[in-house]
Amino acid sequence: MIFIFGANDKVVEKQQQYAQEHCYNCNNTSNWILEKNATYASLFFISVFPIKTRYIYYCPICRNGRQLEKEEYERMR
Ligand SMILES: [Zn+2]
């Protein structure tokens, strides 16, 4: 029997913020995106469990942003 292991990225949660944020990269003021994404270990292309979770907050126009700590993310959502 052959097992196929892999890893794939998945957006777990995505939410647009009500507060506007100014982006110094593209010079636009817009509602930034708060996103949680995770890298899942997969078996036969089916995600089984998350290996790594990332919390990011970014500009929807140029996708410039920053990474957040879990606590920080929980407070913002
Ligand atoms: Zn931007």
Short mmCIF file of C-alpha atoms in Angstrom, two decimals, residues 2-51:
data_model
loop_
_atom_site.label_atom_id
_atom_site.label_comp_id
_atom_site.label_asym_id
_atom_site.label_seq_id
_atom_site.Cartn_x
_atom_site.Cartn_y
_atom_site.Cartn_z
CA ILE A 2 1.28 3.46 -0.89
CA PHE A 3 0.70 6.45 1.36
CA ILE A 4 0.83 9.91 -0.09
CA PHE A 5 1.74 12.57 2.44
CA GLY A 6 1.76 16.26 1.79
CA ALA A 7 1.07 19.67 3.20
CA ASN A 8 -1.30 22.36 2.06
CA ASP A 9 -2.24 25.84 3.16
CA LYS A 10 -5.79 26.65 4.03
CA VAL A 11 -7.59 29.81 5.08
CA VAL A 12 -9.37 28.92 8.28
CA GLU A 13 -11.00 32.23 9.05
CA LYS A 14 -11.21 35.49 7.18
CA GLN A 15 -12.86 38.68 8.23
CA GLN A 16 -12.88 42.26 7.06
CA GLN A 17 -12.33 44.80 9.82
CA TYR A 18 -14.67 47.70 10.48
CA ALA A 19 -11.88 50.02 11.43
CA GLN A 20 -9.97 51.59 8.60
CA GLU A 21 -6.25 51.31 8.40
CA HIS A 22 -3.80 53.26 6.32
CA CYS A 23 -1.34 51.31 4.26
CA TYR A 24 2.05 52.94 3.78
CA ASN A 25 2.94 50.52 1.05
CA CYS A 26 0.24 51.41 -1.49
CA ASN A 27 -0.94 54.61 0.19
CA ASN A 28 -4.59 53.60 0.46
CA THR A 29 -6.92 53.70 3.42
CA SER A 30 -9.22 50.72 3.54
CA ASN A 31 -10.70 48.00 5.70
CA TRP A 32 -7.91 45.54 6.31
CA ILE A 33 -8.38 41.81 6.39
CA LEU A 34 -7.88 39.74 9.49
CA GLU A 35 -7.00 36.22 8.52
CA LYS A 36 -6.12 32.96 10.16
CA ASN A 37 -4.51 30.36 8.00
CA ALA A 38 -2.93 27.06 8.67
CA THR A 39 -0.65 24.58 7.02
CA TYR A 40 -2.24 21.16 7.19
CA ALA A 41 -0.59 17.82 6.94
CA SER A 42 -2.46 15.84 4.36
CA LEU A 43 -2.84 12.21 3.58
CA PHE A 44 -4.10 11.30 0.13
CA PHE A 45 -4.74 15.01 -0.46
CA ILE A 46 -7.13 15.23 2.47
CA SER A 47 -6.18 17.63 5.25
CA VAL A 48 -5.82 15.75 8.49
CA PHE A 49 -4.34 18.07 11.11
CA PRO A 50 -2.75 21.53 11.25
CA ILE A 51 1.03 21.73 11.58
#
